[in-house]
Short mmCIF file of C-alpha atoms in Angstrom, two decimals:
data_model
loop_
_atom_site.label_atom_id
_atom_site.label_comp_id
_atom_site.label_asym_id
_atom_site.label_seq_id
_atom_site.Cartn_x
_atom_site.Cartn_y
_atom_site.Cartn_z
CA MET U 1 100.43 143.16 106.26
CA CYS U 2 97.01 144.32 107.44
CA THR U 3 95.46 143.50 104.05
CA LEU U 4 97.08 140.07 104.02
CA LEU U 5 95.82 139.20 107.52
CA ALA U 6 92.35 140.41 106.68
CA THR U 7 92.22 138.40 103.46
CA MET U 8 93.43 135.22 105.20
CA HIS U 9 90.69 135.41 107.81
CA GLY U 10 87.90 136.71 105.59
CA ILE U 11 87.56 140.09 107.32
CA PRO U 12 86.08 142.84 105.09
CA LEU U 13 88.74 145.41 104.28
CA ARG U 14 86.33 148.28 104.87
CA ARG U 15 86.53 147.45 108.59
CA LEU U 16 90.27 148.01 108.58
CA ALA U 17 90.33 151.61 107.43
CA GLY U 18 92.92 153.66 109.26
CA ALA U 19 96.25 152.77 110.83
CA THR U 20 94.85 152.46 114.36
CA THR U 21 92.14 150.06 113.29
CA CYS U 22 94.69 148.05 111.33
CA LEU U 23 96.96 147.80 114.38
CA LEU U 24 94.09 146.58 116.53
CA ALA U 25 93.20 144.05 113.87
CA GLU U 26 96.76 142.73 113.79
CA ILE U 27 96.73 142.30 117.57
CA LEU U 28 93.41 140.47 117.36
CA LEU U 29 94.57 138.22 114.56
CA THR U 30 97.83 137.48 116.37
CA TYR U 31 95.74 136.16 119.24
CA ILE U 32 93.70 134.13 116.75
CA PHE U 33 96.90 132.62 115.36
CA ALA U 34 98.04 131.74 118.89
CA ALA U 35 94.70 130.14 119.68
CA ASP U 36 94.87 128.10 116.46
CA ALA U 37 98.42 127.03 117.26
CA ALA U 38 97.39 126.04 120.79
CA LYS U 39 94.98 123.50 119.31
CA THR U 40 97.94 121.60 117.86
CA LEU U 41 99.95 121.56 121.10
CA GLN U 42 99.74 118.52 123.32
CA PHE U 43 98.98 118.88 127.03
CA PRO U 44 99.28 115.28 128.19
CA ARG U 45 98.42 114.04 131.63
CA PRO U 46 101.32 112.47 133.53
CA LEU U 47 101.76 108.83 132.58
CA SER U 48 101.48 107.90 136.25
CA ALA U 49 97.99 109.43 136.33
CA ALA U 50 96.90 105.97 135.21
CA VAL U 51 96.86 105.05 138.91
CA CYS U 52 94.10 107.59 139.57
CA PRO U 53 90.49 106.47 140.01
CA SER U 54 87.74 107.73 137.74
CA PHE U 55 85.61 108.92 140.68
CA ALA U 56 82.68 107.57 138.65
CA ARG U 57 80.24 107.39 141.57
CA TYR U 58 80.86 111.00 142.53
CA THR U 59 80.60 112.09 138.90
CA ARG U 60 77.13 110.56 138.70
CA LEU U 61 76.10 112.24 141.96
CA HIS U 62 77.33 115.64 140.81
CA ARG U 63 75.81 115.53 137.34
CA SER U 64 72.52 114.19 138.62
CA ALA U 65 72.14 117.02 141.11
CA LEU U 66 72.83 119.74 138.57
CA ASN U 67 70.47 118.27 136.00
CA GLN U 68 67.53 117.58 138.32
CA HIS U 69 67.41 120.37 140.85
CA ASP U 70 66.72 124.08 140.50
CA HIS U 71 67.36 126.27 143.51
CA GLY U 72 67.38 129.57 141.65
CA ARG U 73 70.19 131.28 139.84
CA HIS U 74 73.69 130.58 141.04
CA PRO U 75 75.68 133.48 142.52
CA SER U 76 78.95 134.44 140.91
CA THR U 77 80.89 135.10 144.08
CA ILE U 78 80.96 134.32 147.75
CA PRO U 79 80.98 137.44 149.95
CA ARG U 80 84.40 138.14 151.37
CA ARG U 81 85.35 137.52 154.97
CA PRO U 82 84.80 140.46 157.35
CA ASP U 83 88.56 140.93 157.66
CA ASN U 84 90.31 140.52 154.35
CA SER U 85 93.63 140.00 156.10
CA ARG U 86 96.05 137.26 155.30
CA SER U 87 96.50 136.34 158.93
CA HIS U 88 97.23 132.70 158.28
CA HIS U 89 100.39 133.71 156.37
CA LEU U 90 101.51 136.66 158.48
CA ARG U 91 101.28 135.15 161.93
CA GLN U 92 101.37 131.88 163.76
CA ARG U 93 99.26 131.73 166.87
CA LEU U 94 100.35 129.66 169.82
CA HIS U 95 97.58 127.58 171.35
CA ASP U 96 97.37 125.80 174.64
CA TYR U 97 94.55 123.37 174.10
CA THR U 98 93.41 120.98 176.75
CA GLY U 99 91.11 119.13 174.41
CA LEU U 100 89.93 118.89 170.83
CA GLY U 101 86.58 120.10 169.64
CA THR U 102 84.80 122.50 167.35
CA PRO U 103 84.91 126.26 167.94
CA GLN U 104 82.20 127.94 169.93
CA SER U 105 79.89 129.89 167.70
CA SER U 106 77.06 132.35 167.64
CA ALA U 107 73.74 132.30 165.89
CA MET U 108 73.14 133.45 162.34
CA ASP U 109 69.98 135.44 161.83
CA ALA U 110 69.84 135.51 158.04
CA PRO U 111 66.18 135.54 156.93
CA PRO U 112 64.76 132.70 154.88
CA ARG U 113 65.00 133.03 151.14
CA ASP U 114 61.76 134.43 149.73
CA SER U 115 61.35 134.11 145.99
CA SER U 116 58.69 136.81 145.93
CA SER U 117 61.18 139.41 147.16
CA ASN U 118 64.16 138.00 145.33
CA PRO U 119 66.05 140.83 143.62
CA LEU U 120 66.89 138.40 140.85
CA ALA U 121 63.30 138.49 139.65
CA HIS U 122 63.33 142.22 138.91
CA SER U 123 61.56 143.14 135.72
CA SER U 124 64.57 145.00 134.32
CA THR U 125 66.37 141.71 133.94
CA LYS U 126 63.57 140.33 131.80
CA SER U 127 63.20 143.44 129.70
CA SER U 128 66.91 143.52 128.93
CA LEU U 129 66.62 140.10 127.32
CA GLN U 130 63.56 140.63 125.13
CA SER U 131 65.59 141.94 122.23
CA ASN U 132 67.75 138.84 122.09
CA ASN U 133 66.26 136.05 119.99
CA ASN U 134 68.92 133.47 120.73
CA ASN U 135 67.96 131.29 123.68
CA ASN U 136 71.55 130.42 124.53
CA ASP U 137 72.57 134.09 124.63
CA LYS U 138 69.55 134.89 126.79
CA GLU U 139 70.51 132.17 129.23
CA ARG U 140 74.11 133.39 129.45
CA ILE U 141 73.20 137.06 129.90
CA ASN U 142 70.55 136.27 132.50
CA THR U 143 73.03 134.16 134.46
CA ILE U 144 75.64 136.93 134.52
CA THR U 145 73.12 139.62 135.49
CA THR U 146 71.66 137.42 138.16
CA SER U 147 75.06 136.54 139.54
CA HIS U 148 76.17 140.14 139.92
CA ARG U 149 72.94 141.18 141.64
CA LEU U 150 72.97 138.36 144.14
CA SER U 151 76.65 138.98 144.81
CA ARG U 152 75.92 142.61 145.71
CA SER U 153 73.03 141.65 147.94
CA LEU U 154 75.13 139.06 149.78
CA SER U 155 78.03 141.46 150.23
CA SER U 156 75.82 143.63 152.44
CA ILE U 157 75.13 140.77 154.86
CA SER U 158 77.28 140.78 157.97
CA ARG U 159 78.12 137.45 159.50
CA PRO U 160 79.69 136.41 162.79
CA ARG U 161 83.12 134.87 162.67
CA HIS U 162 81.84 131.40 163.52
CA VAL U 163 78.32 130.38 162.68
CA HIS U 164 76.11 128.07 164.65
CA PHE U 165 73.69 126.32 162.34
CA GLN U 166 70.07 126.08 163.42
CA PRO U 167 68.40 123.07 161.76
CA PRO U 168 65.36 124.16 159.74
CA THR U 169 61.89 123.10 160.75
CA ARG U 170 61.01 122.23 157.14
CA PRO U 171 62.46 119.16 155.39
CA SER U 172 65.86 119.61 153.73
CA ASN U 173 66.33 119.28 149.99
CA ARG U 174 67.61 115.93 148.79
CA THR U 175 70.75 117.49 147.29
CA ARG U 176 73.40 118.59 149.77
CA TRP U 177 75.82 121.24 148.53
CA LEU U 178 79.36 122.24 149.41
CA VAL U 179 80.19 125.72 148.14
CA THR U 180 83.77 126.88 148.55
CA ALA U 181 86.19 129.61 147.55
CA ASP U 182 89.54 130.97 148.67
CA PRO U 183 90.56 134.60 148.12
CA ASP U 184 94.31 134.05 148.09
CA GLY U 185 96.87 132.95 145.49
CA LEU U 186 96.61 130.08 143.03
CA ALA U 187 98.26 127.50 145.30
CA ASP U 188 95.91 128.30 148.19
CA ARG U 189 92.93 128.10 145.86
CA LEU U 190 94.03 124.68 144.59
CA VAL U 191 94.56 123.41 148.14
CA ASN U 192 91.14 124.73 149.12
CA ALA U 193 89.51 123.12 146.07
CA VAL U 194 91.14 119.71 146.57
CA SER U 195 90.43 119.61 150.31
CA SER U 196 86.83 120.62 149.68
CA PHE U 197 86.52 118.00 146.94
CA TYR U 198 87.51 115.18 149.28
CA PHE U 199 85.21 116.58 151.98
CA ALA U 200 82.36 116.56 149.43
CA LEU U 201 83.32 113.12 148.15
CA LEU U 202 83.30 111.57 151.63
CA THR U 203 80.05 113.26 152.70
CA ASP U 204 78.07 112.98 149.43
CA ARG U 205 77.86 116.72 148.82
CA VAL U 206 77.84 118.45 145.43
CA LEU U 207 80.92 120.64 145.08
CA CYS U 208 80.69 124.19 143.72
CA ILE U 209 83.87 126.29 143.43
CA LEU U 210 83.20 130.01 143.12
CA PRO U 211 85.27 133.20 143.12
CA ALA U 212 85.68 134.54 146.64
CA ASP U 213 84.66 138.07 145.60
CA ASP U 214 84.55 140.43 142.65
CA SER U 215 88.23 141.37 143.05
CA GLN U 216 89.39 137.98 141.75
CA PRO U 217 88.60 136.04 138.59
CA GLY U 218 87.08 132.62 139.06
CA LEU U 219 89.17 129.55 138.43
CA GLN U 220 87.17 129.05 135.24
CA ALA U 221 89.18 131.98 133.81
CA THR U 222 92.15 129.63 133.46
CA PHE U 223 90.86 126.08 133.99
CA SER U 224 88.38 123.88 132.18
CA ALA U 225 86.18 121.31 133.92
CA PRO U 226 87.02 117.96 132.28
CA ASN U 227 84.73 115.77 134.40
CA ILE U 228 82.26 117.75 136.50
CA ASP U 229 80.98 121.29 136.19
CA TRP U 230 82.36 122.62 139.47
CA THR U 231 81.05 126.08 138.58
CA CYS U 232 77.59 124.55 139.05
CA GLY U 233 76.23 126.11 135.90
CA LEU U 234 78.03 129.44 136.05
CA GLY U 235 80.89 128.50 133.74
CA ALA U 236 80.43 128.80 130.00
CA ALA U 237 82.04 125.41 129.42
CA GLY U 238 81.42 122.87 132.13
CA GLY U 239 82.85 119.94 130.27
CA GLY U 240 81.66 117.43 132.81
CA GLY U 241 77.94 117.70 132.19
CA ALA U 242 75.01 119.76 131.02
CA ALA U 243 74.70 123.34 132.16
CA ALA U 244 72.82 123.52 135.40
CA ALA U 245 69.50 125.28 135.60
CA GLY U 246 70.35 126.42 139.09
CA GLY U 247 72.38 125.75 142.16
CA PRO U 248 72.38 126.07 145.91
CA SER U 249 71.00 129.00 147.80
CA LEU U 250 73.57 131.00 149.73
CA SER U 251 71.10 132.46 152.20
CA GLY U 252 68.34 131.26 154.46
CA PRO U 253 68.08 128.97 157.47
CA ASP U 254 69.30 125.92 155.55
CA THR U 255 72.67 127.50 154.69
CA ALA U 256 75.71 127.67 156.99
CA PHE U 257 79.06 129.45 156.60
CA TRP U 258 82.05 127.63 158.09
CA ASP U 259 85.72 128.61 158.27
CA PRO U 260 87.21 125.91 160.53
CA THR U 261 90.87 126.64 159.72
CA GLU U 262 90.95 130.40 160.19
CA ASP U 263 92.65 130.38 163.60
CA ASP U 264 94.84 127.29 163.34
CA ALA U 265 98.42 127.62 162.18
CA TRP U 266 99.04 123.96 161.36
CA LEU U 267 97.14 120.73 160.79
CA ASP U 268 98.88 119.13 163.77
CA PRO U 269 97.49 116.89 166.54
CA GLY U 270 97.69 119.75 169.05
CA PHE U 271 95.07 121.87 167.29
CA PRO U 272 91.28 121.48 167.18
CA VAL U 273 91.27 121.43 163.38
CA TYR U 274 93.16 118.14 163.50
CA GLY U 275 90.48 116.55 165.65
CA THR U 276 87.81 117.91 163.34
CA PHE U 277 89.18 116.50 160.11
CA VAL U 278 91.52 113.66 161.07
CA ARG U 279 89.94 112.06 164.15
CA SER U 280 86.25 112.55 163.35
CA HIS U 281 83.75 111.27 160.83
CA LEU U 282 83.37 114.13 158.36
CA GLY U 283 79.64 113.62 158.19
CA SER U 284 79.32 114.74 161.80
CA VAL U 285 81.60 117.79 161.97
CA GLY U 286 80.69 121.45 161.72
CA PRO U 287 77.19 122.44 160.61
CA HIS U 288 76.72 119.03 159.03
CA ALA U 289 72.92 119.19 158.91
CA ALA U 290 72.87 122.21 156.59
CA SER U 291 71.74 121.53 153.06
CA THR U 292 74.21 124.12 151.78
CA LEU U 293 77.57 124.38 153.51
CA VAL U 294 79.73 127.34 152.49
CA LEU U 295 83.22 126.19 153.43
CA ARG U 296 86.58 127.91 153.43
CA MET U 297 89.18 125.17 153.81
CA HIS U 298 92.64 126.69 154.03
CA ARG U 299 94.52 123.50 154.88
CA GLY U 300 95.50 120.52 152.80
CA LEU U 301 93.63 117.34 153.75
CA SER U 302 94.65 114.97 150.99
CA VAL U 303 97.50 113.44 153.04
CA ALA U 304 96.09 113.79 156.56
CA LEU U 305 92.84 112.01 155.66
CA PHE U 306 94.77 108.76 155.35
CA ASN U 307 95.21 108.94 159.14
CA ASN U 308 91.45 109.26 159.65
CA PRO U 309 90.15 105.89 160.94
CA HIS U 310 86.66 106.65 159.61
CA HIS U 311 87.65 107.33 156.00
CA ARG U 312 91.01 105.67 155.37
CA GLN U 313 89.43 102.55 153.93
CA GLN U 314 87.18 104.59 151.62
CA LEU U 315 90.17 106.33 150.10
CA GLU U 316 92.27 103.20 149.81
CA SER U 317 89.41 101.32 148.16
CA LEU U 318 89.54 103.92 145.39
CA GLY U 319 93.20 103.10 144.84
CA LEU U 320 94.38 106.40 146.30
CA ARG U 321 97.57 106.88 148.30
CA PRO U 322 98.82 109.84 150.33
CA ASP U 323 101.28 110.71 147.55
CA THR U 324 98.69 110.49 144.74
CA ALA U 325 95.49 111.86 146.30
CA PHE U 326 96.26 115.53 145.64
CA GLY U 327 97.41 115.02 142.06
CA CYS U 328 94.51 112.73 141.19
CA ALA U 329 92.02 115.33 142.44
CA VAL U 330 93.74 118.13 140.52
CA HIS U 331 93.59 116.21 137.25
CA TYR U 332 89.98 115.18 137.89
CA LEU U 333 88.84 118.74 138.57
CA PHE U 334 91.03 120.92 136.37
CA GLY U 335 92.45 121.13 132.88
CA LEU U 336 93.99 124.16 131.20
CA ASN U 337 91.38 125.98 129.15
CA ALA U 338 91.83 127.29 125.62
CA ALA U 339 92.88 130.79 126.70
CA THR U 340 95.64 129.40 128.94
CA ARG U 341 96.84 127.00 126.26
CA ALA U 342 97.08 129.90 123.83
CA LEU U 343 99.84 131.37 126.01
CA ALA U 344 101.89 128.22 125.46
CA ALA U 345 101.55 128.61 121.70
CA ALA U 346 103.63 131.80 121.89
CA GLU U 347 106.65 129.72 122.99
CA PRO U 348 106.38 126.35 121.22
CA GLU U 349 110.05 125.44 121.78
CA LEU U 350 109.67 125.78 125.54
CA HIS U 351 106.44 123.80 125.50
CA ALA U 352 108.05 121.00 123.51
CA MET U 353 110.85 120.73 126.06
CA MET U 354 108.44 120.68 129.00
CA VAL U 355 106.34 117.80 127.63
CA ASP U 356 109.31 115.77 126.32
CA GLU U 357 109.87 112.95 128.81
CA ARG U 358 113.34 112.34 127.38
CA VAL U 359 114.43 115.69 128.80
CA ILE U 360 115.14 115.55 132.54
CA LYS U 361 113.89 118.75 134.12
CA ILE U 362 114.82 120.04 137.57
CA GLY U 363 112.16 122.49 138.71
CA ILE U 364 113.26 125.40 140.90
CA GLN U 365 110.62 127.51 142.66
CA ILE U 366 111.88 130.56 144.53
CA ARG U 367 109.64 132.92 146.45
CA LEU U 368 111.32 135.62 148.50
CA GLY U 369 108.13 136.94 150.11
CA ASP U 370 105.37 139.48 149.66
CA GLU U 371 107.70 142.45 150.17
CA ARG U 372 109.69 141.70 147.01
CA ILE U 373 106.50 141.28 144.98
CA LEU U 374 105.02 144.55 146.22
CA GLN U 375 108.25 146.43 145.46
CA GLN U 376 108.09 145.28 141.84
CA ILE U 377 104.40 146.15 141.54
CA GLU U 378 105.04 149.65 142.93
CA LYS U 379 107.69 150.15 140.23
CA GLY U 380 105.36 149.07 137.46
CA GLY U 381 106.72 145.56 137.23
CA ALA U 382 110.34 146.67 136.89
CA GLU U 383 113.18 144.57 138.25
CA THR U 384 114.45 145.59 141.68
CA PRO U 385 117.98 144.70 142.80
CA LEU U 386 118.38 142.04 145.47
CA PRO U 387 120.10 142.86 148.76
CA PRO U 388 123.18 140.74 149.52
CA ALA U 389 121.30 138.49 151.97
CA SER U 390 118.61 137.64 149.41
CA ARG U 391 121.22 137.10 146.74
CA ARG U 392 122.98 134.52 148.93
CA VAL U 393 119.67 132.73 149.46
CA VAL U 394 119.07 132.53 145.71
CA GLU U 395 122.60 131.28 145.08
CA GLY U 396 121.86 128.48 147.55
CA TYR U 397 118.87 127.34 145.48
CA LEU U 398 120.87 127.38 142.26
CA ALA U 399 123.84 125.54 143.79
CA CYS U 400 121.47 122.89 145.14
CA ALA U 401 120.03 122.45 141.65
CA GLU U 402 123.50 121.94 140.19
CA ARG U 403 124.37 119.31 142.80
CA LEU U 404 121.07 117.55 142.14
CA ALA U 405 121.83 117.49 138.41
CA ALA U 406 125.22 115.93 139.10
CA SER U 407 123.54 113.29 141.26
CA VAL U 408 121.01 112.49 138.54
CA GLN U 409 123.83 112.19 136.02
CA LEU U 410 125.69 109.80 138.32
CA LEU U 411 122.65 107.61 138.97
CA SER U 412 121.01 107.58 135.53
CA GLY U 413 123.61 108.68 133.01
CA PRO U 414 125.81 106.46 130.82
CA GLN U 415 128.26 104.38 132.79
CA GLN U 416 131.79 105.70 132.54
CA PRO U 417 134.61 103.12 132.99
CA PRO U 418 137.14 103.85 135.70
CA PRO U 419 140.40 105.44 134.51
CA GLY U 420 142.64 102.89 132.74
CA GLU U 421 140.00 100.15 132.65
CA GLU U 422 139.06 100.74 129.00
CA LYS U 423 142.71 100.42 127.88
CA GLN U 424 143.18 97.25 129.95
CA GLN U 425 140.10 95.63 128.42
CA GLY U 426 141.36 96.42 124.91
CA GLU U 427 144.73 94.79 125.58
CA GLN U 428 143.05 91.63 126.90
CA LEU U 429 140.90 91.36 123.78
CA GLN U 430 143.95 91.71 121.52
CA GLN U 431 145.77 88.94 123.38
CA GLN U 432 142.78 86.61 123.06
CA GLY U 433 142.53 87.36 119.36
CA THR U 434 138.73 87.54 119.54
CA PRO U 435 137.70 91.17 119.29
CA ALA U 436 134.22 91.76 120.68
CA PRO U 437 131.97 94.73 119.99
CA PRO U 438 131.74 97.20 122.85
CA PRO U 439 128.55 97.07 124.95
CA PRO U 440 125.85 99.49 123.83
CA ALA U 441 126.20 102.82 125.56
CA ALA U 442 123.21 104.48 127.19
CA PRO U 443 122.11 107.73 125.56
CA PRO U 444 123.48 110.86 127.21
CA LEU U 445 121.14 112.61 129.62
CA ARG U 446 119.67 115.95 128.69
CA ILE U 447 119.24 117.84 131.97
CA TYR U 448 117.65 121.28 132.06
CA PHE U 449 116.56 123.66 134.80
CA TYR U 450 113.04 125.14 134.86
CA LEU U 451 112.59 128.23 137.02
CA MET U 452 109.37 129.62 138.50
CA THR U 453 109.74 132.79 140.54
CA ASP U 454 107.88 136.04 141.13
CA THR U 455 111.13 138.00 141.62
CA LEU U 456 112.57 139.26 138.34
CA ALA U 457 116.12 139.64 139.66
CA VAL U 458 116.19 135.91 140.40
CA ARG U 459 115.63 135.17 136.71
CA GLN U 460 118.77 137.11 135.79
CA LEU U 461 120.90 135.26 138.36
CA ALA U 462 119.65 131.94 136.99
CA ARG U 463 120.47 132.98 133.41
CA GLU U 464 124.02 133.82 134.44
CA ARG U 465 124.45 130.44 136.10
CA PHE U 466 122.71 128.00 133.76
CA GLY U 467 122.86 129.77 130.39
CA PRO U 468 121.04 127.86 127.62
CA ARG U 469 120.09 125.08 130.02
CA LEU U 470 117.59 127.40 131.74
CA LEU U 471 113.91 127.05 130.83
CA LEU U 472 111.42 129.78 131.71
CA LEU U 473 108.57 131.76 130.23
CA ARG U 474 109.76 134.93 128.52
CA THR U 475 106.93 136.96 130.03
CA PRO U 476 106.69 136.34 133.78
CA SER U 477 103.56 136.81 135.86
CA VAL U 478 104.23 139.06 138.85
CA GLN U 479 100.97 139.66 140.69
CA PHE U 480 99.88 139.90 144.30
CA TYR U 481 96.89 137.89 145.40
CA ARG U 482 94.86 141.09 145.88
CA ASN U 483 95.35 142.39 142.33
CA VAL U 484 95.01 139.25 140.22
CA THR U 485 93.74 139.66 136.66
CA PRO U 486 92.42 136.89 134.40
CA ALA U 487 95.52 137.18 132.20
CA GLY U 488 97.81 137.01 135.22
CA LEU U 489 95.98 134.01 136.62
CA ARG U 490 96.35 132.19 133.30
CA ALA U 491 100.08 132.93 133.12
CA THR U 492 100.57 131.67 136.68
CA ALA U 493 98.55 128.53 135.95
CA LEU U 494 100.67 127.77 132.88
CA GLU U 495 103.89 128.25 134.87
CA HIS U 496 102.48 125.97 137.56
CA TRP U 497 101.58 123.32 134.97
CA TYR U 498 105.10 123.43 133.54
CA LEU U 499 106.57 123.11 137.04
CA SER U 500 104.44 120.02 137.60
CA ARG U 501 106.03 118.43 134.51
CA CYS U 502 109.49 118.50 136.10
CA HIS U 503 111.10 115.30 137.37
CA HIS U 504 112.70 116.81 140.48
CA HIS U 505 111.76 119.88 142.51
CA ILE U 506 113.58 122.38 144.70
CA ILE U 507 110.89 124.49 146.33
CA THR U 508 110.37 127.25 148.89
CA ALA U 509 109.06 125.80 152.14
CA HIS U 510 106.66 128.61 153.09
CA SER U 511 105.13 128.82 149.60
CA GLY U 512 102.50 126.40 148.35
CA ILE U 513 103.00 126.87 144.61
CA GLY U 514 106.00 124.55 144.39
CA ARG U 515 104.56 121.87 146.65
CA THR U 516 101.22 121.75 144.83
CA ALA U 517 103.00 121.49 141.47
CA ALA U 518 105.20 118.64 142.71
CA PHE U 519 102.19 116.68 143.98
CA ALA U 520 100.19 117.44 140.84
CA GLY U 521 103.00 115.96 138.75
CA LEU U 522 102.32 112.48 140.20
CA ARG U 523 105.93 111.45 139.68
CA PRO U 524 106.59 108.01 141.18
CA GLY U 525 108.99 108.57 144.02
CA PRO U 526 109.71 112.22 143.18
CA SER U 527 112.59 114.01 144.84
CA VAL U 528 111.38 117.21 146.45
CA PHE U 529 113.84 119.40 148.33
CA SER U 530 112.34 122.16 150.47
CA MET U 531 114.37 125.24 151.43
CA GLU U 532 113.56 127.93 153.98
CA VAL U 533 113.41 131.62 153.15
CA ALA U 534 112.62 134.29 155.74
CA GLU U 535 109.22 135.93 155.14
CA GLY U 536 109.58 139.29 153.43
#
């Protein structure tokens, strides 16, 4: 087998000496086969994505900035928040606000950026590249080295919780940047990216999406950039434009850090964050004069912005609606990259079902809380039994899915004549002596259930209930947001993409992964049923 694989791919046999080497070669070539197969798979956009705008004006703005401006090498990560807690998920603070406004803040005393003392210009970086004759390789290596060094230097900078921006005395650069990242799970990162995109779109800023810190892979580990290079030159394949020579500076008096949603539980009229983003002109909120704004936006704005009197007309003039804005932004910013598509090639039958519009798919997303995930991780990813209370919750999801399938069958399936009516019609035709062909029957519906869950025991309950009508990935991704790997992020992104292809959704209310998938699907008039599950 090893010799055959080597011959097929032109690998010299002398490299495959020994059983261990041969095994490694087979693993490598298996991945090559999967990557080749992924090239033949189709990953179509939803048909209803035709309603989305091209965002042509913003595309020109973004590409122009990256091609014409050089602010030094782009960092690979944004330094993490002082407290790496997940407070927005674990608590809900009660506020008694008498008015709406921006948070009080303190001054930031970061020194101006000085190129003469820039650690990125160290001679060791240059010497490490002298032996490489390929200019493209030199550029890539220099970018990675530079990114890691600047990331370490920024991680040592302490910042106040809220930053008051002091306008610089020197003129600002023509390009205005919006740099953003979110250190949580995939759904939170997508919400952050989409909200930041619309903020950048409405304020003419160039969007850069970076990893929050070194503990998480960047979104470029699983997504491609089909229209704009939102890595701002860091990504190896920014499909939206030429690689940038540089990007924004993340230090100095012309840079401001802003986390306006850290203390607000909901984007409701009673909270200051609502006044900031829904009642105000976005060009005047926060440290708006900063050339580089480092924003953490942990709330979805794509629906609420349609209540903003200053920007509603802008969005509507693009052809956007509250139910399409999120999905249109997702498809503009993100596509599945080659490594993620290769995972789909391992299960071509499942992929074919998920992209077949003739198959009605009911998506079920069940998240029982962080405690269940952590229990599985502590046991090395092994399945842990569900307590009776959790089992009853899961059974409620599955029963809801069955009732929804029956409703879909009733509304869209072939019409069944009432009992006795078919016999009565036949007798009437015989009496008239003019037999007529029966009316054409509608094709039978093919209804399947797609399950996305991070609790392994839920998968087994669904198998017992739905049998062969259950669709799911054979290898689940069970990861906590603090221990995400590139492979795990890709598996989650593929599951999320499949969930977005479903026609109907039953989701967990306190989890964003189901809601973001439903909105990304852009189904016209989708049915989304949200169910509550106690945290933990």
